[in-house]
PDB file of C-alpha atoms in Angstrom:
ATOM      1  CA  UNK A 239       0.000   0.000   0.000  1.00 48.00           C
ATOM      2  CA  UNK A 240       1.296   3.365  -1.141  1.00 53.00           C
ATOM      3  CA  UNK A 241       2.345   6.033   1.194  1.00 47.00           C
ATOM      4  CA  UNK A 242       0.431   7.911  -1.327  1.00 51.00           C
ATOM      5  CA  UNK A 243      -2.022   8.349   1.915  1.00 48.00           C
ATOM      6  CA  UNK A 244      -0.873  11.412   3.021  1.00 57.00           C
ATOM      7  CA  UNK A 245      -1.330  13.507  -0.416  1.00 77.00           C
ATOM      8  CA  UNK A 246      -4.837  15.223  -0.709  1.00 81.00           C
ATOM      9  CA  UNK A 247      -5.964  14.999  -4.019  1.00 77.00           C
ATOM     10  CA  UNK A 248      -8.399  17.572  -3.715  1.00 74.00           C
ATOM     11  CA  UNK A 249      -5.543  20.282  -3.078  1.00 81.00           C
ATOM     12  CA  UNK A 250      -4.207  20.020  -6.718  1.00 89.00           C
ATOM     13  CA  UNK A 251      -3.280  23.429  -8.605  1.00 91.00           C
ATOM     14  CA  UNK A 252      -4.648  25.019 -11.604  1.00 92.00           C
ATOM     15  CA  UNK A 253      -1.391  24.945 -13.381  1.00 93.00           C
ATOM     16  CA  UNK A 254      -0.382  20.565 -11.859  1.00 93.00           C
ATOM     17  CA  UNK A 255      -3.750  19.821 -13.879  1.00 95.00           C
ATOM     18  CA  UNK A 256      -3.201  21.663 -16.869  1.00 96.00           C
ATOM     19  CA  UNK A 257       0.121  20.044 -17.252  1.00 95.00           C
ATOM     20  CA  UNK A 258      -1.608  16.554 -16.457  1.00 96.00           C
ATOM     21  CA  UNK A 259      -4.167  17.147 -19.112  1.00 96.00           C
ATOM     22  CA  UNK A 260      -1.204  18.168 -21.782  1.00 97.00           C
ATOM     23  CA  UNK A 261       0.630  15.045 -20.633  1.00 97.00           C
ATOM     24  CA  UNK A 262      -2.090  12.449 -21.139  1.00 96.00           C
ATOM     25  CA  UNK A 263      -3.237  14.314 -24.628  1.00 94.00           C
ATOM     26  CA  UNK A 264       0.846  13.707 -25.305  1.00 95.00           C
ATOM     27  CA  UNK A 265       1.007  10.545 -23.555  1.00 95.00           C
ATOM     28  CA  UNK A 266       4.376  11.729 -21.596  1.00 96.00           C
ATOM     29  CA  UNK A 267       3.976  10.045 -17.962  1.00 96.00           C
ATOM     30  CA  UNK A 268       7.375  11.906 -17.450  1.00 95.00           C
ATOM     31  CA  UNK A 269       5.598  15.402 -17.890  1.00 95.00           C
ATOM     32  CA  UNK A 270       3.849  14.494 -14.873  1.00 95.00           C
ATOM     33  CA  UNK A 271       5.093  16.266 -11.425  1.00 89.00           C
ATOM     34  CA  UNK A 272       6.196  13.534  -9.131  1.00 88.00           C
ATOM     35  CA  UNK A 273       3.438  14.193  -6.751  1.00 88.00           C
ATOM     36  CA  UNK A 274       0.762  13.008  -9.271  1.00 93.00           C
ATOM     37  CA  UNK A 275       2.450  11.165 -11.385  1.00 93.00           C
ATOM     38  CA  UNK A 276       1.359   7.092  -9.904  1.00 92.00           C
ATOM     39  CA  UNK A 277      -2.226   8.691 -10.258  1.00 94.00           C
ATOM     40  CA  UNK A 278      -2.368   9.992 -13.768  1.00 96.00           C
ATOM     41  CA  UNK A 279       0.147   8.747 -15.069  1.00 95.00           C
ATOM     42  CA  UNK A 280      -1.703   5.360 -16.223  1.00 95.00           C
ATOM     43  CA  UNK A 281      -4.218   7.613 -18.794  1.00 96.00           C
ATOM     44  CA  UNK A 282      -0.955   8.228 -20.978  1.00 96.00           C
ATOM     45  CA  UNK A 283      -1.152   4.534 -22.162  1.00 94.00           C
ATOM     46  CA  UNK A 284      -2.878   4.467 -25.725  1.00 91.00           C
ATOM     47  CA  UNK A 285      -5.750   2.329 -24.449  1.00 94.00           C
ATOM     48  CA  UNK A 286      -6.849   2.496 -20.845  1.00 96.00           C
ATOM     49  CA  UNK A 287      -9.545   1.354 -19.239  1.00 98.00           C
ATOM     50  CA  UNK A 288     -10.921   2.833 -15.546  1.00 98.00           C
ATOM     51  CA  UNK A 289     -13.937   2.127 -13.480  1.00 98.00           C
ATOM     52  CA  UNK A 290     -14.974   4.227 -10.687  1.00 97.00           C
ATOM     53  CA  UNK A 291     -17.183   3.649  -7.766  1.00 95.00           C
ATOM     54  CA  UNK A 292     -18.329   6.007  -4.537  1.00 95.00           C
ATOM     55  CA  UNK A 293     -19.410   4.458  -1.379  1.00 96.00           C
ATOM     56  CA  UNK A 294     -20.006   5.038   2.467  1.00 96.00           C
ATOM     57  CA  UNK A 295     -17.741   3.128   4.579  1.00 96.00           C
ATOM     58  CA  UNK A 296     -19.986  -0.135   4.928  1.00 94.00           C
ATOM     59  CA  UNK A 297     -19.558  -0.620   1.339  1.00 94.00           C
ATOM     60  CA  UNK A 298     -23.075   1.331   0.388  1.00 94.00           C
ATOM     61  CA  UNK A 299     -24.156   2.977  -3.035  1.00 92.00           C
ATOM     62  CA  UNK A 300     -27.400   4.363  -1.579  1.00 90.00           C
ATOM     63  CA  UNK A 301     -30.104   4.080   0.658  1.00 90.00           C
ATOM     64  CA  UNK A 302     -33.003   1.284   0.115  1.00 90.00           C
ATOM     65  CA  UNK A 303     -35.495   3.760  -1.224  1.00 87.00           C
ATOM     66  CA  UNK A 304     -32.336   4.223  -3.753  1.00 82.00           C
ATOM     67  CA  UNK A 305     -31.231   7.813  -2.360  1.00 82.00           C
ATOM     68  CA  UNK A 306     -27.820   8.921  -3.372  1.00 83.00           C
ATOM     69  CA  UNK A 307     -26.822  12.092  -3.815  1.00 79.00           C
ATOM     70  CA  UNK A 308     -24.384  12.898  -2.743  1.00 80.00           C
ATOM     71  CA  UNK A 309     -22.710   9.841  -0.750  1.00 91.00           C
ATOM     72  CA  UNK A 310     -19.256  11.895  -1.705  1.00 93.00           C
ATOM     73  CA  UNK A 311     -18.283  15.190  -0.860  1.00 93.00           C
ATOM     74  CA  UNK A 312     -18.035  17.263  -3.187  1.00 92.00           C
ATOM     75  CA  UNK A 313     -14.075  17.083  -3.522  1.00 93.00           C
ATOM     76  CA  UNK A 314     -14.796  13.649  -4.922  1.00 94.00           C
ATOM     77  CA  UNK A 315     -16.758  14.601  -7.308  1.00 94.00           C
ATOM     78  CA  UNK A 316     -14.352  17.161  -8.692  1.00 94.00           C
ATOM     79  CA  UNK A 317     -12.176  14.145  -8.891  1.00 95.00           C
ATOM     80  CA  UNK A 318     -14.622  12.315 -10.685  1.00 96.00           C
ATOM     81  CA  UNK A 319     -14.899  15.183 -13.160  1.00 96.00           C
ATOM     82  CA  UNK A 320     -10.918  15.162 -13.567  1.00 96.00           C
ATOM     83  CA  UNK A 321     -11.345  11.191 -15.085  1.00 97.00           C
ATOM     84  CA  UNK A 322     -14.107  12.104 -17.241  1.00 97.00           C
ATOM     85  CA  UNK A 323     -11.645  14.728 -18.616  1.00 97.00           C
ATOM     86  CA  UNK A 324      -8.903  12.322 -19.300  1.00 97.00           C
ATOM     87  CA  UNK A 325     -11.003   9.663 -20.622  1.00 97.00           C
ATOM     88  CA  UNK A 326     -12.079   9.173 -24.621  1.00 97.00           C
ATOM     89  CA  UNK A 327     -15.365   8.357 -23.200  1.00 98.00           C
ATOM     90  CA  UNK A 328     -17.614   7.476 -19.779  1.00 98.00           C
ATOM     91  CA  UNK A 329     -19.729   4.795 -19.884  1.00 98.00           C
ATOM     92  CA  UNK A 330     -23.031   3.647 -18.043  1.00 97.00           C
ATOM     93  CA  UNK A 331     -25.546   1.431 -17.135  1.00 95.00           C
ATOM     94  CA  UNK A 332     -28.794   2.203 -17.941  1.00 94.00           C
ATOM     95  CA  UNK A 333     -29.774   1.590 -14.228  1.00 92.00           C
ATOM     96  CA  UNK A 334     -27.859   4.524 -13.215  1.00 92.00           C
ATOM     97  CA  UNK A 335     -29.315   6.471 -15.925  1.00 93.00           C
ATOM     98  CA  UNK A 336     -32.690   5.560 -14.962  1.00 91.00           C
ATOM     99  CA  UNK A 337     -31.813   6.315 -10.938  1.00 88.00           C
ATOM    100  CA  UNK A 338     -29.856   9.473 -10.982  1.00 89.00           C
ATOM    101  CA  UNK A 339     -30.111  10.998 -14.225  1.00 91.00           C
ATOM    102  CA  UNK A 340     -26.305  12.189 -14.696  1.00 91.00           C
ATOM    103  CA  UNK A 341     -25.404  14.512 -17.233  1.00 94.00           C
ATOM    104  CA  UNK A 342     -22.305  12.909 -17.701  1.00 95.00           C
ATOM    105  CA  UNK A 343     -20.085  16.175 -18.521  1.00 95.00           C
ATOM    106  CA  UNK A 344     -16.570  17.830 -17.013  1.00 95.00           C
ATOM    107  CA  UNK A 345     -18.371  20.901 -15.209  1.00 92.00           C
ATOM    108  CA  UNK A 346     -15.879  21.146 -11.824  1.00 91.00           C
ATOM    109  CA  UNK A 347     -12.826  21.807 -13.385  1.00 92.00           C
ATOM    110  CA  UNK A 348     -11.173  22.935 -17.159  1.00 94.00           C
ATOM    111  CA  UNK A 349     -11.217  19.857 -19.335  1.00 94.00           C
ATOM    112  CA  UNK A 350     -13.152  18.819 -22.482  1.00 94.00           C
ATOM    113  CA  UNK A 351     -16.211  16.865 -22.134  1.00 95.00           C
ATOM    114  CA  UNK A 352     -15.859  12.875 -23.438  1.00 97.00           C
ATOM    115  CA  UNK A 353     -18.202  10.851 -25.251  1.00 97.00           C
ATOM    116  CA  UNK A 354     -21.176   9.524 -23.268  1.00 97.00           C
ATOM    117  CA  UNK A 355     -21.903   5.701 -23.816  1.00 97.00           C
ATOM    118  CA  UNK A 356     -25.130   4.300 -22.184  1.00 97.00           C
ATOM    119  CA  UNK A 357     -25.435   0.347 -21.814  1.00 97.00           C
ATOM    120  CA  UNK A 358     -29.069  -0.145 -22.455  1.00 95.00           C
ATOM    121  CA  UNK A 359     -29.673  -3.745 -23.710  1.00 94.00           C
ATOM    122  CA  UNK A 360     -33.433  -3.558 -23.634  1.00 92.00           C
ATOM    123  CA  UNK A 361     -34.136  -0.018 -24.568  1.00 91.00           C
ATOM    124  CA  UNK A 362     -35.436   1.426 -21.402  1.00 91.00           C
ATOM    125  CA  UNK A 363     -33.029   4.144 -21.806  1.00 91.00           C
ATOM    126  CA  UNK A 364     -35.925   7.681 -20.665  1.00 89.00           C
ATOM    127  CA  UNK A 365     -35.748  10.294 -24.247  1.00 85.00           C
ATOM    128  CA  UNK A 366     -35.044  12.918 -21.326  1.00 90.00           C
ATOM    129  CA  UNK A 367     -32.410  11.379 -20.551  1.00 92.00           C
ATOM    130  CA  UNK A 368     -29.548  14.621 -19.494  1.00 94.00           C
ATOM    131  CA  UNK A 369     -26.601  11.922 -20.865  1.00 93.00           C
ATOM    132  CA  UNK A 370     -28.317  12.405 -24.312  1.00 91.00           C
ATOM    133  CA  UNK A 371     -28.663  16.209 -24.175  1.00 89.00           C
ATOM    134  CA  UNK A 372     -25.883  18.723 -25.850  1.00 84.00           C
ATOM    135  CA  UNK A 373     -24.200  17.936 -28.919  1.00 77.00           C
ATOM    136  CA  UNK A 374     -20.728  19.416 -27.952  1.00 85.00           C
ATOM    137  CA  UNK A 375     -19.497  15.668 -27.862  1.00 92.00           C
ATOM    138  CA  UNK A 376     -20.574  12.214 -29.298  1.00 95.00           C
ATOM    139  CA  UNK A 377     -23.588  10.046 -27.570  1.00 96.00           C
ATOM    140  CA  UNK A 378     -23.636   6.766 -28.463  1.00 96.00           C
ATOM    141  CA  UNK A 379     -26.256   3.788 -27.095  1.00 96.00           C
ATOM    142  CA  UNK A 380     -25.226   0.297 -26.725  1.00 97.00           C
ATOM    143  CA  UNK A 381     -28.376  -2.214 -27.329  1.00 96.00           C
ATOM    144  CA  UNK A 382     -29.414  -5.287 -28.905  1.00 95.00           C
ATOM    145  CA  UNK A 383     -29.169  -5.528 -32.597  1.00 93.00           C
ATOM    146  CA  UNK A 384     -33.286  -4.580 -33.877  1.00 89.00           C
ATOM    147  CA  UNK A 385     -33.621  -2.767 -30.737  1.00 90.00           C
ATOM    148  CA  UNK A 386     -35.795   0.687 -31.793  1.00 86.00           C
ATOM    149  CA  UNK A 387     -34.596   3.472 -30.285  1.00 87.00           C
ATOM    150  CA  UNK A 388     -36.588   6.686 -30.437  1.00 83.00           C
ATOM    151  CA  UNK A 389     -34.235   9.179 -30.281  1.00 88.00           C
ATOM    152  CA  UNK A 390     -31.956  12.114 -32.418  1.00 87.00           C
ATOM    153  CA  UNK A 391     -30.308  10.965 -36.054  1.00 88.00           C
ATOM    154  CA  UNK A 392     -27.150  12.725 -34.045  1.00 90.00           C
ATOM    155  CA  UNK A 393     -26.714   9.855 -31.595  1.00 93.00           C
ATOM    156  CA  UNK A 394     -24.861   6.805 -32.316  1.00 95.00           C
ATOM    157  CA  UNK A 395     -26.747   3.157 -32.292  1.00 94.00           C
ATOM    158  CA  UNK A 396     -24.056   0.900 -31.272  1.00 95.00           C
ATOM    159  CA  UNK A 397     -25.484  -2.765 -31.698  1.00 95.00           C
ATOM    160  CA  UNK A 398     -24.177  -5.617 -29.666  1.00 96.00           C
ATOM    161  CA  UNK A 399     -25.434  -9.100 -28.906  1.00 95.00           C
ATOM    162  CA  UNK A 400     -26.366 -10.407 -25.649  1.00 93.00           C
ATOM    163  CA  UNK A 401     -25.306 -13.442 -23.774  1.00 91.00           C
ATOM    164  CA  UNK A 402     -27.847 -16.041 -22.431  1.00 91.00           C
ATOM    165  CA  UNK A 403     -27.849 -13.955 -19.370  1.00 90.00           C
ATOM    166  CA  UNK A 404     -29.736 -11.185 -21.167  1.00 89.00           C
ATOM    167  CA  UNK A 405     -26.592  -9.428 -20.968  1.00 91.00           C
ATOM    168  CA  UNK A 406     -23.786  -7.874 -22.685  1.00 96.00           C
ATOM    169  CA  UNK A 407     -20.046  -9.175 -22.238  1.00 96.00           C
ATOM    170  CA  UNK A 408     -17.407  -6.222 -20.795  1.00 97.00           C
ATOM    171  CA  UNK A 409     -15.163  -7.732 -23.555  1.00 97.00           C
ATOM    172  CA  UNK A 410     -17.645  -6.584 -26.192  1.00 97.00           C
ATOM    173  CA  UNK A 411     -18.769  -3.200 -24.749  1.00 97.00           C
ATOM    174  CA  UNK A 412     -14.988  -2.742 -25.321  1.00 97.00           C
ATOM    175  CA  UNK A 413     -14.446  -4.486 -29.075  1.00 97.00           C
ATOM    176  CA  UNK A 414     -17.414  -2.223 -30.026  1.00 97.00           C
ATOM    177  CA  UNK A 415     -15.856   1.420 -28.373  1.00 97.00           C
ATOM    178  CA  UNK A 416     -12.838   0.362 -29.527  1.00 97.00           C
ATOM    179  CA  UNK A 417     -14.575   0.301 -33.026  1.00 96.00           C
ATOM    180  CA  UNK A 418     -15.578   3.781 -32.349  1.00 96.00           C
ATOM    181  CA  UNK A 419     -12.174   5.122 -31.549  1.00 96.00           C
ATOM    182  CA  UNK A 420     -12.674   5.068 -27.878  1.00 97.00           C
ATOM    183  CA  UNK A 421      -9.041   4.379 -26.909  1.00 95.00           C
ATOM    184  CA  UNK A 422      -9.156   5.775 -22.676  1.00 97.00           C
ATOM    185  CA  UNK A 423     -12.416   4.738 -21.649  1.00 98.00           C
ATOM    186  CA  UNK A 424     -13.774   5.300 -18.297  1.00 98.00           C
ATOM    187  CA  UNK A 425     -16.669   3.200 -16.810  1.00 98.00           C
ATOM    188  CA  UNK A 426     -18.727   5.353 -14.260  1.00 96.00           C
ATOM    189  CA  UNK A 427     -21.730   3.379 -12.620  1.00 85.00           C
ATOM    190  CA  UNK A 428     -23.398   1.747 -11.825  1.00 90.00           C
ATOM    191  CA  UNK A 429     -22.456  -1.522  -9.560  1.00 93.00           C
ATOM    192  CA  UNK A 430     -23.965  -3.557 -11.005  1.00 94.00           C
ATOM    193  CA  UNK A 431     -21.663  -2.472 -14.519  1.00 96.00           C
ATOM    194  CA  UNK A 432     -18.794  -2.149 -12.782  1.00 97.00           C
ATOM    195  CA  UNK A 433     -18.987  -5.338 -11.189  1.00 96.00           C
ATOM    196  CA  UNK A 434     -19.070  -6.899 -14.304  1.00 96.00           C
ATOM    197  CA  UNK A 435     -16.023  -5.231 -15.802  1.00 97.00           C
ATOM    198  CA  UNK A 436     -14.127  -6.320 -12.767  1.00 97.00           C
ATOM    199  CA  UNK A 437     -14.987  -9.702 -12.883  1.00 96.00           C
ATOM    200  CA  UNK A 438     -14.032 -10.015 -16.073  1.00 96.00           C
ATOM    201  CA  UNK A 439     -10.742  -8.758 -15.441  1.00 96.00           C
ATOM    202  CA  UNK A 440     -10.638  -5.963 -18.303  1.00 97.00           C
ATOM    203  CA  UNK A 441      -9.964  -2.378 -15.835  1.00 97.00           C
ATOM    204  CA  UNK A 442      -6.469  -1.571 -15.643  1.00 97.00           C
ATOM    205  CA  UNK A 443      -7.563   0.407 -12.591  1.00 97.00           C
ATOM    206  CA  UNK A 444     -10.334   0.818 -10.394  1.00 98.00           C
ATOM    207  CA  UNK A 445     -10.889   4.348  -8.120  1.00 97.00           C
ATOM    208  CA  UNK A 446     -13.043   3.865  -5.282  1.00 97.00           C
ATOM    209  CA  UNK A 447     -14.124   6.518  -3.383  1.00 96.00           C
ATOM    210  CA  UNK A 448     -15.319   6.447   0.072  1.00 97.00           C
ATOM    211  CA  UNK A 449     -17.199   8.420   2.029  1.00 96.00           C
ATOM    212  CA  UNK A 450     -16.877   8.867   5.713  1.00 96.00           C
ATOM    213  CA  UNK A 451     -20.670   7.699   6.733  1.00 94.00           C
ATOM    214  CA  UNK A 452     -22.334   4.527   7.645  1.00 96.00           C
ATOM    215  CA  UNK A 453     -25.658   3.961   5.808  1.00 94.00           C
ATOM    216  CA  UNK A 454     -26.257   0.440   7.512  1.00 93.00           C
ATOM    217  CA  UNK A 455     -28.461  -0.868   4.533  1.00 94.00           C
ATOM    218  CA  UNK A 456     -29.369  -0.354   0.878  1.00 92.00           C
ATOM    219  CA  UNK A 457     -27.469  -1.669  -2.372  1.00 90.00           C
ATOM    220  CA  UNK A 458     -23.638  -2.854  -2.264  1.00 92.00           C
ATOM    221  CA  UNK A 459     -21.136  -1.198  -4.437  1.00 91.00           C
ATOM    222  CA  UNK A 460     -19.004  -4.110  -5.506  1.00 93.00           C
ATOM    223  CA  UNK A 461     -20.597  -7.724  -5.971  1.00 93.00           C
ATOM    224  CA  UNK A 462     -18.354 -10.166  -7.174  1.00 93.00           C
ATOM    225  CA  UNK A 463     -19.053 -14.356  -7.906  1.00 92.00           C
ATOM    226  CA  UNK A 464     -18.012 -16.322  -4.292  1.00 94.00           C
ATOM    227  CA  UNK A 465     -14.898 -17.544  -3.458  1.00 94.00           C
ATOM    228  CA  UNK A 466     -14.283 -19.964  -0.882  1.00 95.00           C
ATOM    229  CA  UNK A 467     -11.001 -19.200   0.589  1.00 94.00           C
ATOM    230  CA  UNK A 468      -9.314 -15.417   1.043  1.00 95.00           C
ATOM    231  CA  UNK A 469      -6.322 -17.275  -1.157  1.00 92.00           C
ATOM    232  CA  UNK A 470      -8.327 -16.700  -3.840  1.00 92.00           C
ATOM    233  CA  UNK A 471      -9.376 -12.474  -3.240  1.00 93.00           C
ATOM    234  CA  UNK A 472      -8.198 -10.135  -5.791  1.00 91.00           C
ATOM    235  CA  UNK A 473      -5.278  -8.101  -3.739  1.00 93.00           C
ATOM    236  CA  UNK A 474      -4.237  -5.143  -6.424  1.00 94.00           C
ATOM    237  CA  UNK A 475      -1.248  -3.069  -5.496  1.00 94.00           C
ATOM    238  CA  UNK A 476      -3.391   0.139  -3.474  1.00 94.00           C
ATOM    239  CA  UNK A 477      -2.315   4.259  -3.105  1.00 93.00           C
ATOM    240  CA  UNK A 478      -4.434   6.047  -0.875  1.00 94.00           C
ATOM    241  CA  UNK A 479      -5.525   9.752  -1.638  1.00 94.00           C
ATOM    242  CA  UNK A 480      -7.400  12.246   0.623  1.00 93.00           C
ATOM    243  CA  UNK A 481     -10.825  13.733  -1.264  1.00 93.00           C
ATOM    244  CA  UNK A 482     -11.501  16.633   1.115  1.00 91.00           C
ATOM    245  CA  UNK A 483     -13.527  14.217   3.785  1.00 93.00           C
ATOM    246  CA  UNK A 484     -13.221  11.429   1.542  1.00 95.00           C
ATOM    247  CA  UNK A 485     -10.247   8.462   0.650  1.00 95.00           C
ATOM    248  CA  UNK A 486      -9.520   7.551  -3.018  1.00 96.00           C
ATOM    249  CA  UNK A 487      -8.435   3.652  -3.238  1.00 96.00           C
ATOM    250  CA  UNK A 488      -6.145   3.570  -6.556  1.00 96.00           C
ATOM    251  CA  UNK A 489      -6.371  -0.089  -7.256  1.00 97.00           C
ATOM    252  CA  UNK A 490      -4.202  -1.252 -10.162  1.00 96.00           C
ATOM    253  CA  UNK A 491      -5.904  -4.191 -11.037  1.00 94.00           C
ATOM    254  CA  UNK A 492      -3.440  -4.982 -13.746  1.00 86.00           C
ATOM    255  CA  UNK A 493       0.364  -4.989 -14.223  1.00 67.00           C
TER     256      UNK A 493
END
């Protein structure tokens, strides 16, 4: 575990995340400053992949009526805006599209906004949808091939099979945005998505952001298939940021 735990991420200057944002767009890790260089420095690989995940300290996503905002302080969420930034696109379930409505865009801090990619196998996906609104970058929707859509000529129909499940493989969300040019891709929410993308062992890194509160109930953030011995636990290599209140876990969750 990093003594990376010390460093508050929140506390970053104008002129550290400018030069972050002209390193990743150069892919020079070495143009990072030392002090954020193990954090940022993975989004100057040609293709990354992130997930991200905010939760109280008992592991919670929400309450059980499915209340969320804001489990994370509002430091976190700057941070959050600083991957969408870095990122060729952020991608969602259509559960957390449904739930919280996001718009999806870099509003916190100076940064260009990335394409927005909704999961939506079954074409639930609500035509006031604030992921779908703008035109300033691309919208795409991932569904089954057939699937109508009702919405704008301007957004992108990105067909992809399901599984028996009912279900779309990580691996193929990515064949298909890699299709699209998505190179850095960032997967945003919700659990039950990002769940899926770490079981099938495709992030390079995962950010989890906690929240100092205890909500005692309500959905998990990460749900994984059982194993039956602690021998077998994923154990990635950890640096620990401060958020304002909050803690950033940087997993690396691949070499």
């Amino acid at each position: 575990m990093s003594s990376a735990a010390l460093l508050d991420a929140a506390d970053m200057s104008v002129a550290d995340w400018a030069a972050i944002r002209l390193a990743v767009r150069a892919r020079a890790a070495d143009r990072i400053a030392p002090p954020w260089r193990e954090l940022f420095a993975p989004f100057c690989q040609s293709a990354f992949v992130i997930g991200q995940l905010g939760q109280s300290l008992d592991g919670r996503i929400a309450t059980p009526t499915g209340h969320s905002h804001y489990i994370n302080g509002p430091k976190a969420i700057t941070h959050l805006h600083r991957l969408r930034a870095l990122v060729d696109a952020v991608v969602v379930g259509v559960g957390t599209v449904v739930a919280d409505d996001p718009m999806l865009t870099v509003r916190h801090i100076e940064g260009q906004n990335p394409a927005r990619v909704i999961i939506d196998p079954t074409g639930r996906l609500p035509l006031t949808a604030k992921s779908l609104t703008g035109n300033d970058s691309r919208r795409c929707i991932i569904t089954q091939p057939g699937m109508r859509l009702d919405v704008s000529k301007d957004i992108e129909i990105v067909p992809i099979r399901v599984g028996p499940d009912g279900k779309f493989a990580p691996d193929d969300v990515l064949t298909a945005l890699g299709s699209l040019g998505f190179r850095r891709i960032l997967i945003e929410g919700g659990a039950a998505t990002v769940s899926a993308f770490i079981a099938a062992d495709v992030f390079d890194r995962l950010h989890v952001m906690v929240a100092p509160l205890l909500i005692g109930s309500g959905p998990s953030g990460i749900s994984l298939p059982a194993i039956d011995k602690l021998d077998a636990a994923r154990r990635p290599h950890t640096a620990i940021y401060r958020l304002g209140d909050d803690l950033l876990f940087d997993c690396a969750l691949k070499a």
